XYZ file of C-alpha atoms in Angstrom:
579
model
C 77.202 111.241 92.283
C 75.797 111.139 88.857
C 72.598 113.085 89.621
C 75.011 115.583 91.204
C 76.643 116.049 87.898
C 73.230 116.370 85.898
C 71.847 118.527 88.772
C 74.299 120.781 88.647
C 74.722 120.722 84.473
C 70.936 122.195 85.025
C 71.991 124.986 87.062
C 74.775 125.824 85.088
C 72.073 125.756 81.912
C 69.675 127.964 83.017
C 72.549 130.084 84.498
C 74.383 130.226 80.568
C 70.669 130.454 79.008
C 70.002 133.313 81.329
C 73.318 135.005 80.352
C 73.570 134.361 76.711
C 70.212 134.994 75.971
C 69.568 138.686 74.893
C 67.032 141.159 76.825
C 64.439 141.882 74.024
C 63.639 146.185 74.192
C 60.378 147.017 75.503
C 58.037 147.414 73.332
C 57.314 150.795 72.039
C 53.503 152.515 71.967
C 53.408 152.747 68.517
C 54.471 148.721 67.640
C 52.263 146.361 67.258
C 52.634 143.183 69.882
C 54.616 140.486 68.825
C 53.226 137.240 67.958
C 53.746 134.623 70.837
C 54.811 131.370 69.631
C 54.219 128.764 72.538
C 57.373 127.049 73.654
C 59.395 128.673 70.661
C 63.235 129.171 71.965
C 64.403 132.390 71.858
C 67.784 131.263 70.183
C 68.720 127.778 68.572
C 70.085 125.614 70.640
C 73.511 124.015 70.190
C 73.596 120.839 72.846
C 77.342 120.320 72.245
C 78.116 123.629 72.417
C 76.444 124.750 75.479
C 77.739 121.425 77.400
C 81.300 122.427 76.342
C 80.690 126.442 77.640
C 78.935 124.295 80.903
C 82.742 122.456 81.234
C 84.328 125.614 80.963
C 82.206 127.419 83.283
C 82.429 124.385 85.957
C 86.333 124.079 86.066
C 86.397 127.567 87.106
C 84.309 127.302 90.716
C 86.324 125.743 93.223
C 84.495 123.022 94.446
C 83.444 121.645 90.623
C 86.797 121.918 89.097
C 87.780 119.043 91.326
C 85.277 117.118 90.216
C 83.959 117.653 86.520
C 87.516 118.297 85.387
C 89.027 114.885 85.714
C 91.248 113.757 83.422
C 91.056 111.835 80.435
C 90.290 108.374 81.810
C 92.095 108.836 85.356
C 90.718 109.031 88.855
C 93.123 112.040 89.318
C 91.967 115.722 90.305
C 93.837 118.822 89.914
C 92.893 122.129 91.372
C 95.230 125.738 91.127
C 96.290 127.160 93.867
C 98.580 129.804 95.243
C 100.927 127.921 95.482
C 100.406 126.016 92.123
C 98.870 123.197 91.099
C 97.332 121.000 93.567
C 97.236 117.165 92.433
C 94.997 114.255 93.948
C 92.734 111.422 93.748
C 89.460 110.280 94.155
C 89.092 108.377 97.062
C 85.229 107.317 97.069
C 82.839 109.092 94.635
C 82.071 112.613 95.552
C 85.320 113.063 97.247
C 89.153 113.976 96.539
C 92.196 113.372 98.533
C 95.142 115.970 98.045
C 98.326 115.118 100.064
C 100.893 118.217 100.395
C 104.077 119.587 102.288
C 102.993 122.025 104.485
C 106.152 123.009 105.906
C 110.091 122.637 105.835
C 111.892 121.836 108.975
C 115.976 121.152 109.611
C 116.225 119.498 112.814
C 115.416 121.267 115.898
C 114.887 124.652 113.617
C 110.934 125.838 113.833
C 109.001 125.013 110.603
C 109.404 126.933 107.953
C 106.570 127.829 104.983
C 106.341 126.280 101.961
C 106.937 128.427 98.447
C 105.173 125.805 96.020
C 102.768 123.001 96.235
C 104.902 119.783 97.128
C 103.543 116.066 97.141
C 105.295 113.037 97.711
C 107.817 111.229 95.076
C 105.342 114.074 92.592
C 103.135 111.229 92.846
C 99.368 112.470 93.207
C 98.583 108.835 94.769
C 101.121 108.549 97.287
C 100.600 108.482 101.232
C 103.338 110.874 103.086
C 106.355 109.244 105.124
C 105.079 109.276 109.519
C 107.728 111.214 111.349
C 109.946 109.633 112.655
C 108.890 106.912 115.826
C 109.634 103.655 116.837
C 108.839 101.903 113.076
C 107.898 98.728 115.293
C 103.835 99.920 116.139
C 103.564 100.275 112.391
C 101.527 103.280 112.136
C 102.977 103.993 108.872
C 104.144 102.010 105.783
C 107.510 104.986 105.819
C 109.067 106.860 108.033
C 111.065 110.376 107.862
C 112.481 113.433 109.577
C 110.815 115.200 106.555
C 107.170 114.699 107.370
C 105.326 117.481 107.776
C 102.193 116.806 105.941
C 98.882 116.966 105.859
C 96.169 115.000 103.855
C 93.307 117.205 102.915
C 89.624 115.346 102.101
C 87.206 117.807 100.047
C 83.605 117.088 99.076
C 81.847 117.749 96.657
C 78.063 118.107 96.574
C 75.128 120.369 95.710
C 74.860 121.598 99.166
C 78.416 122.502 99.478
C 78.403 124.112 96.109
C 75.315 126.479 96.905
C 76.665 127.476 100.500
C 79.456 129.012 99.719
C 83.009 128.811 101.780
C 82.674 125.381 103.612
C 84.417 124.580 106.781
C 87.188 122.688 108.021
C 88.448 120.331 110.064
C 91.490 119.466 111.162
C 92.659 116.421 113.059
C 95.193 116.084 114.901
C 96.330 112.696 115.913
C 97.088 110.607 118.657
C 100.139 108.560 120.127
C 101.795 109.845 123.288
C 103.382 112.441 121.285
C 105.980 109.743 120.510
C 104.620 107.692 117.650
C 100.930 108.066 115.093
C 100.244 109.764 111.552
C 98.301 110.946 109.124
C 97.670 107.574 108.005
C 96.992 105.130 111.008
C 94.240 102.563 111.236
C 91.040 104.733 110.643
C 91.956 108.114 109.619
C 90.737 108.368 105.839
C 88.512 110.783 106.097
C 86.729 110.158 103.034
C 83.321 109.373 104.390
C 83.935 111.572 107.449
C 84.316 114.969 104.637
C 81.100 113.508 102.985
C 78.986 113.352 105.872
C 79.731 116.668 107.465
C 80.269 118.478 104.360
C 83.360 120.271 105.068
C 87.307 119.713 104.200
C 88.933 117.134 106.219
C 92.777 117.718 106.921
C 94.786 115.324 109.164
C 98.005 116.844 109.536
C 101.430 115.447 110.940
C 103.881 116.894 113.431
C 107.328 115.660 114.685
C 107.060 113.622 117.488
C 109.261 112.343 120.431
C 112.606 113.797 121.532
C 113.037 115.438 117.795
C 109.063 117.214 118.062
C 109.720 118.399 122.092
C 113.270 118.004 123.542
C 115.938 119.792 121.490
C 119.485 120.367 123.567
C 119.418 122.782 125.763
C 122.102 124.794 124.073
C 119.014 125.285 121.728
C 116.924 127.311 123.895
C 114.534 128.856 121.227
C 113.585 125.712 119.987
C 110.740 124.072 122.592
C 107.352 123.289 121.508
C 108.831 122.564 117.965
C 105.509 119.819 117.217
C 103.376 122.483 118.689
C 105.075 125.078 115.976
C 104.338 122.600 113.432
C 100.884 122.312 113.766
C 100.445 126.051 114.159
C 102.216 126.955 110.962
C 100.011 123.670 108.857
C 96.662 125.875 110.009
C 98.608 129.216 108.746
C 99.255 127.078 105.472
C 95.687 125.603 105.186
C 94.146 129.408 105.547
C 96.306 130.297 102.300
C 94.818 127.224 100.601
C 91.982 126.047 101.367
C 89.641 128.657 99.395
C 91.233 127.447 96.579
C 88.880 123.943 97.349
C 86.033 125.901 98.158
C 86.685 126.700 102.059
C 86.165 129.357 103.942
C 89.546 130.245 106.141
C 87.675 131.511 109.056
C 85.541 128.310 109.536
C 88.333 126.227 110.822
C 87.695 123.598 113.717
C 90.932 121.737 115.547
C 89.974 118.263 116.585
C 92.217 115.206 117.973
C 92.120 112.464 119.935
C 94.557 111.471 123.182
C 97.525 113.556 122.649
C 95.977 114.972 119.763
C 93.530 116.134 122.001
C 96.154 117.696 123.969
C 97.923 119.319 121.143
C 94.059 120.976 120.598
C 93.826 122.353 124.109
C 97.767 123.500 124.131
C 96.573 125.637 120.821
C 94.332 126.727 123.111
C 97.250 129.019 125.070
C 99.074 129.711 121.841
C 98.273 133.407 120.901
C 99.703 133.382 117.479
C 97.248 130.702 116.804
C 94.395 132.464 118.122
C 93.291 133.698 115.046
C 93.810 130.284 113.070
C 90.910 128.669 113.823
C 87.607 129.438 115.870
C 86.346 126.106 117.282
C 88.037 122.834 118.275
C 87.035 119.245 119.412
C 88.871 117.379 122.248
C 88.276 113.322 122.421
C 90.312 111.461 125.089
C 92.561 114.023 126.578
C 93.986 112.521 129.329
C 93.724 116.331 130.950
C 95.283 114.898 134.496
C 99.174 115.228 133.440
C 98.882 119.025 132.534
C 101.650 120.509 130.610
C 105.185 120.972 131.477
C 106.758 123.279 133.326
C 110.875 124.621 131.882
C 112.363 123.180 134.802
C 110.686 119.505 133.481
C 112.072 120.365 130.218
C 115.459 120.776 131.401
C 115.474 117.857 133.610
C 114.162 115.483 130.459
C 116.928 117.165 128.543
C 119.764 115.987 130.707
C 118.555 112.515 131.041
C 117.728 112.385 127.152
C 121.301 114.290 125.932
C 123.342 112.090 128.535
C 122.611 108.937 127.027
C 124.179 110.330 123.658
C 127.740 110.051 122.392
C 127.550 113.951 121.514
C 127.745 117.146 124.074
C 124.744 119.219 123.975
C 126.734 122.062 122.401
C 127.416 120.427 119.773
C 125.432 120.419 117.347
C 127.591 119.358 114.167
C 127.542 115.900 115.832
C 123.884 116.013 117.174
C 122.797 116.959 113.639
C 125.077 113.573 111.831
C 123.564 111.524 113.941
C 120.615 109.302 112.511
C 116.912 109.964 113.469
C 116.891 106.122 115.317
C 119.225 107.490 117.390
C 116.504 109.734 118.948
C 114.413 107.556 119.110
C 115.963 104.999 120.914
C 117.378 107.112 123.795
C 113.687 108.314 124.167
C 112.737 105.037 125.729
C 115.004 106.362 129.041
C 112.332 109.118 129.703
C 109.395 107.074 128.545
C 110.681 104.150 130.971
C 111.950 106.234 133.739
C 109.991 109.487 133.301
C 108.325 109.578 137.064
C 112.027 109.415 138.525
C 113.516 111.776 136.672
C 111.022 114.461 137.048
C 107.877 114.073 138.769
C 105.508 116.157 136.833
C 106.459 114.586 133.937
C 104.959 111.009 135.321
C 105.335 107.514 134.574
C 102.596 107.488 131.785
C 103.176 110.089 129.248
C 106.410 112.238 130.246
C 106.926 113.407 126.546
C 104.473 117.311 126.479
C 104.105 120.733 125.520
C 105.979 122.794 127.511
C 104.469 126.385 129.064
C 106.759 128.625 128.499
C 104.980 131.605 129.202
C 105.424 133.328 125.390
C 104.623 130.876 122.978
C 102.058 128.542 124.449
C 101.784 131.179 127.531
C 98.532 129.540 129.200
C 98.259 125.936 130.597
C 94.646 125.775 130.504
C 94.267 124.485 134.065
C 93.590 126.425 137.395
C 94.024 130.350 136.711
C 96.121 130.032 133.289
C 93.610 130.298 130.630
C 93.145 132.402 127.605
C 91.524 135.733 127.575
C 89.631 134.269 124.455
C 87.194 131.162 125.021
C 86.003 129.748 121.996
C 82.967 126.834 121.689
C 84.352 123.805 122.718
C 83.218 120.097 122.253
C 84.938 117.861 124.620
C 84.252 113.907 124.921
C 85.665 110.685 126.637
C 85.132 107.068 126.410
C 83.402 104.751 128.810
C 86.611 102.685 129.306
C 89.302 105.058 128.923
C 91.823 102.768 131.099
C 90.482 99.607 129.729
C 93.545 98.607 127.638
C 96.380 99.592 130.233
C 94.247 97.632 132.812
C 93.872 94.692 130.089
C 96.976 94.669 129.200
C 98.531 94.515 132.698
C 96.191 92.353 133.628
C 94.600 89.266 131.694
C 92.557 87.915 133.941
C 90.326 88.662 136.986
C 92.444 89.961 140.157
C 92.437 89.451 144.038
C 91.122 92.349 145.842
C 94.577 93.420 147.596
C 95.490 93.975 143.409
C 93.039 97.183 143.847
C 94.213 98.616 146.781
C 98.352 98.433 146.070
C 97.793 99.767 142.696
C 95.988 102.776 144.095
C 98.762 103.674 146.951
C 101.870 103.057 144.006
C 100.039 105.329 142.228
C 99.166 107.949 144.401
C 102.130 107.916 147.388
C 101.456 111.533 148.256
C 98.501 110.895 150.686
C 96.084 111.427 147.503
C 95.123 107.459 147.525
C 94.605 107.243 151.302
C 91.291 109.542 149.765
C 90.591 107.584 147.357
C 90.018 104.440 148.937
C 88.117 105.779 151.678
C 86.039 107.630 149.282
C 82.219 106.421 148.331
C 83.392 106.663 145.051
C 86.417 104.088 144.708
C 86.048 102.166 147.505
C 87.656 98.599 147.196
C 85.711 96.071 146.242
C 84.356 94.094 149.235
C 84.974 90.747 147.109
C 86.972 89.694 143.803
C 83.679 87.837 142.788
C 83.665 88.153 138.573
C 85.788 91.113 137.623
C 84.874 93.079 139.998
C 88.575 94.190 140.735
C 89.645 95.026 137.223
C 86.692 96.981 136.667
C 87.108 98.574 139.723
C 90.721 100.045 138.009
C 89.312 100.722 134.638
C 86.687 102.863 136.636
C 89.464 104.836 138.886
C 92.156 105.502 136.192
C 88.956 106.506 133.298
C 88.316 109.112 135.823
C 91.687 109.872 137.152
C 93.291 110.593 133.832
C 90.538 111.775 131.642
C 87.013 112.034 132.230
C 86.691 113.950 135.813
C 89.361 116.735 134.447
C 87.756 117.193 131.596
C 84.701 117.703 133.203
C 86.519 119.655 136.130
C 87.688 121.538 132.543
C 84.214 122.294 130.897
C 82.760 123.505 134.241
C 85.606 126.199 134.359
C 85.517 126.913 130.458
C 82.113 127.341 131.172
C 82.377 129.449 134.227
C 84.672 131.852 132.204
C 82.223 132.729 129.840
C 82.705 129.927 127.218
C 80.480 127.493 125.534
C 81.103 123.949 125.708
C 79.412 120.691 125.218
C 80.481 117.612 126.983
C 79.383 113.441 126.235
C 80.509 110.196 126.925
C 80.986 107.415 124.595
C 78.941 104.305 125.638
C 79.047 102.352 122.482
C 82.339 102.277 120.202
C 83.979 100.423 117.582
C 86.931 97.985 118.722
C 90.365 99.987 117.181
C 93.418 98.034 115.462
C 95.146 96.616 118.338
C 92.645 96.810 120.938
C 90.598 93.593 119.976
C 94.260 91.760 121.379
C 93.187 92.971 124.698
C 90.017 90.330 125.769
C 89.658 93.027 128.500
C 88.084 95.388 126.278
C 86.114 93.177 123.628
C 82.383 94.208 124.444
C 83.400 97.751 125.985
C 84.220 101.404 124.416
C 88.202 101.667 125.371
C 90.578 104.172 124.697
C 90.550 104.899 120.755
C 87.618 103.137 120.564
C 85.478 106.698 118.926
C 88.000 107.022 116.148
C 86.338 104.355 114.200
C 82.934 105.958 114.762
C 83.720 109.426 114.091
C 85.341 108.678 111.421
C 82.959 105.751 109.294
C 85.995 103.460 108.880
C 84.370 100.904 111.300
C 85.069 97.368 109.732
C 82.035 95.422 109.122
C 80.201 97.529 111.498
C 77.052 96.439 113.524
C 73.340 98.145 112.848
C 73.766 99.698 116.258
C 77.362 101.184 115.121
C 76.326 102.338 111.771
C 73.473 103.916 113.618
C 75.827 105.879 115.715
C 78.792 106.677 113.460
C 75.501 108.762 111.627
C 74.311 110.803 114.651
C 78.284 111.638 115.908
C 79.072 112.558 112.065
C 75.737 114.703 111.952
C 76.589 116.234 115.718
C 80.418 116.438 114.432
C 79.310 118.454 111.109
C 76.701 120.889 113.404
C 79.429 121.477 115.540
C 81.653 122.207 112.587
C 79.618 123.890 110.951
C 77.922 126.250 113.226
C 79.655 125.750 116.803
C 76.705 123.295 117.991
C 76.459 119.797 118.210
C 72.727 120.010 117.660
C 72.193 119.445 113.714
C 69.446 121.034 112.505
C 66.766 119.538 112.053
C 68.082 117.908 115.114
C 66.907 114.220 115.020
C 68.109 113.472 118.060
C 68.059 114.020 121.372
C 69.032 117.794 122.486
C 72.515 118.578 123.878
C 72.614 120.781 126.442
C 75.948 123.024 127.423
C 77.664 122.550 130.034
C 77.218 125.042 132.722
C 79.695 125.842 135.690
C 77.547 123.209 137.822
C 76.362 120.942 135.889
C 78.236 119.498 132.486
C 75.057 117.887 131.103
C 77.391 115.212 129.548
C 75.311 113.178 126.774
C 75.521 109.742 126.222
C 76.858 108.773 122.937
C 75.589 105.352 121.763
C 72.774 105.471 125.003
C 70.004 107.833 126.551
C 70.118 110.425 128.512
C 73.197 112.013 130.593
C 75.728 110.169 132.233
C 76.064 110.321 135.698
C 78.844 112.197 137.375
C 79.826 109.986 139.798
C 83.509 110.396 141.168
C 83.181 113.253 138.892
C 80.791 115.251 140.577
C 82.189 118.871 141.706
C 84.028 119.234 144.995
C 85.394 115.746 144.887
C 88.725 115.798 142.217
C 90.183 119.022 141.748
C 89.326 120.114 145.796
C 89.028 116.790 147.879
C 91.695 115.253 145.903
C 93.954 116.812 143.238
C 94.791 116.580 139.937
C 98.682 116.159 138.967
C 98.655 119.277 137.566
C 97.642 120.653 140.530
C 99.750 118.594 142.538
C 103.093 119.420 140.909
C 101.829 123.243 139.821
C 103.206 125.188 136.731
């Protein structure tokens, strides 16, 4: 960091040397020459003085003013924005952390904008409250209905300084739309801003019952954690020049649900404009969104369990956030029964309702705009359900009853006479549990996201597809002895974002190609960094996804994923249960 400082003192001294020093006239015909005194300076030079007009001139470019205009003997930052003064901290050297309100929400009223910069407790150090969730997962050290922030990460180096407006990111986390934040296991993005050279902003929503089922005598309120992520990238435009980015180089990225927030922003035409890239890790694509009719049906089971009547909303409104939470659990528990789109596994979703988010991104409902897309999933997507359920090796009759419970409708009758999933013809090993991991991977996530990019593609949009095969074990997983030694869900986050504890050779190795891959992408819509010191990825093409193998060689096979097996031999949920 220090020969940043001295490089860029430099600049700024032939930059104040150039300016302060005057143009002598041109000599005239009739003068005689000048003498020519080597090395003689063409004004005396006042060290002190010129390093205190070198301060002034630094705190006024956006990117420096972070970082040469610290104060007196504190790690804190301060930067002026529109909407005042922006306080944070330095969180490794070279980069700042800036938490901030981005919007104002009542319960089960749309977020509203912010008039003036807010941080927590006015405390330029403190982490933001998670929204509220069930406090027992502990992805937060607080929780609150007033949580809508977002924690911005800004670099600082010569080559974001002579580049002008960097880009951002946002991510968007994960959870099952029911619990997560802006501060779970991973997510500092310090490194991650460093490496790629943009702004790093992981912003919260609300989640659960208050984020996606208000009462029905609310009508106008759906999609409320949708809203809320919409209005933090209308926010971040307004600020982030003020930190040296440029507003139109914004990428959305998340991770599981996050992911599906990213691809429901997709179908939202007021965020069209907002940002003009985005990243999708883990989506479990298969569920779709939700239809109204879901919605209501979730609303009744939800609202029933209360001691308040829909219509009223005094008494909805006294009642304590917990509350919410708690009579959640019915729909999470007994989602599949009460509405069958909504499933057994994660019955909490956006809901298409034709004018907000008016597309559902899945057979003919996409946007008229397709913007480059990076879309990944991990080798062992299932591994931790299928761990978890399971702790050690399984008979063979364990495969096949698990595939009919899941798919009653005729759907697993396919599958298991399929070359693809097949039951294993013995339980020898772990054959049988790996036999699951492999079905449910490509169920839920990997073949419709591939079944995705070959569409996206198809329509006239670019989009680059890969396939974790190395990872980083996340908080919680290493419980599950299932997925010790393999990439399962969550598994990138780690990776991505340089956080990995005590990492390996072969992990360092790869958190630096995904963060170089992750900046290209970020930077200029292309995964390829340039120069590209690795292997080329190729877009995906309505035939073939070319999906890269993060962490191996080459391109992963399609297997049950190959075209004309999922999505026409066997459908998707959403395609099952329709919009």
């Amino acid at each position: 960091m220090l020969a940043f400082y001295n490089i860029v003192f430099v600049l700024l001294a032939a930059q104040l040397l150039v300016i302060a020093s005057p143009v002598p006239p041109a000599p005239s015909s009739s003068s005689p020459p000048s003498p020519v005194t080597p090395l003689s300076p063409i004004l005396p030079i006042n060290v002190g003085h010129i390093q205190e007009k070198l301060q002034n001139i630094a705190c006024i470019i956006p990117l420096l003013r972070i970082f040469l205009c610290l104060n007196q003997g504190s790690n804190q930052v301060s930067v002026n924005t529109p909407l005042g003064a922006a306080k944070g901290v330095l969180t490794t050297p070279g980069v700042a952390r800036f938490v901030v309100r981005y919007a104002t929400a009542p319960r089960w009223n749309a977020p509203q904008p912010v008039q003036a910069w807010s941080i927590p407790n006015n405390d330029p150090t403190a982490l933001p409250p998670g929204c509220s969730q069930d406090e027992s997962f502990g992805f937060a050290a607080s929780y609150s209905e007033d949580c809508l922030f977002a924690i911005l990460y800004v670099p600082a180096s010569l080559q974001t300084l002579l580049s002008g407006g960097i880009p951002t990111m946002v991510w968007i986390h994960g959870g099952s739309f029911i619990v997560g934040s802006a501060t779970a296991s991973g997510l500092d993005a310090s490194k991650l801003a460093e490496a790629t050279q943009s702004i790093v902003a992981v912003v919260q929503y609300r989640l659960g019952a208050l984020g996606l089922i208000p009462p029905p005598s609310l009508g106008g309120s759906t999609n409320l954690a949708v809203k809320d992520v919409v209005q933090s990238l209308k926010f971040l435009q307004g600020v982030i020049p003020s930190f040296g980015g440029d507003p139109a180089k914004i990428t959305i990225a998340g991770q599981s649900s996050g992911a599906s927030m990213v691809r429901a922003l997709l179908g939202v035409p007021t965020a069209n404009s907002l940002f003009r890239s985005a990243i999708i890790e883990s989506d479990p694509m298969d569920f779709g969104f939700l239809k109204p009719s879901s919605l209501t049906n979730l609303q009744n089971a939800l609202f029933s369990s209360l001691s308040c009547s829909t219509t009223d909303t005094s008494c909805l409104n006294a009642l304590p956030a917990s509350a919410f939470v708690q009579a959640q659990n019915i729909i999470m528990n007994n989602g599949a029964n009460i509405d069958p789109a909504a499933g057994q596994f994660e019955p909490i979703r956006p809901i298409v309702d034709g004018s907000f988010l008016a597309t559902s991104q899945d057979g003919n409902s996409f946007p008229s705009t397709h913007k480059p897309l990076l879309i990944t999933t991990v080798k062992n997507e299932a591994g931790l359900p299928i761990g978890g359920a399971y702790s050690q090796p399984q008979a063979v009759s364990t495969y096949t009853t698990n595939i009919n419970n899941t798919l009653p409708d005729g759907r697993g009758s396919l599958i298991l006479n399929s070359n693809f999933y097949a039951s294993p013809a013995t339980a020898d090993g772990d054959a049988v549990r790996v036999a699951l991991d492999t079905f449910y991977t490509d169920y839920f996530y990997r073949c419709p996201s591939l079944f995705f990019a070959r569409t996206w593609s198809s329509l006239g949009g670019t989009v680059y597809t890969g396939l974790f095969v190395k990872g980083a074990t996340y908080a919680g997983n290493q419980y599950v002895s299932y997925c010790l030694g393999k990439v399962c869900h969550q598994d990138d986050i780690y990776i991505l974002f340089g956080t990995t504890p005590s990492p390996t050779p072969d992990q360092t190795a790869l958190t630096k190609e995904i963060q170089a891959r992750w900046g290209a992408f970020i930077h200029n819509a292309n995964p390829n960094p340039i120069p590209n010191l690795y292997a080329q990825w190729a877009q995906a093409t309505p035939s073939d996804t070319h999906t890269l193998q993060l962490g191996g060689s080459g391109e992963a096979a399609p297997g049950g994923c190959t075209p004309g097996f999922w999505g026409d031999t066997v459908k998707f949920d959403w395609e099952v249960y329709g919009q």
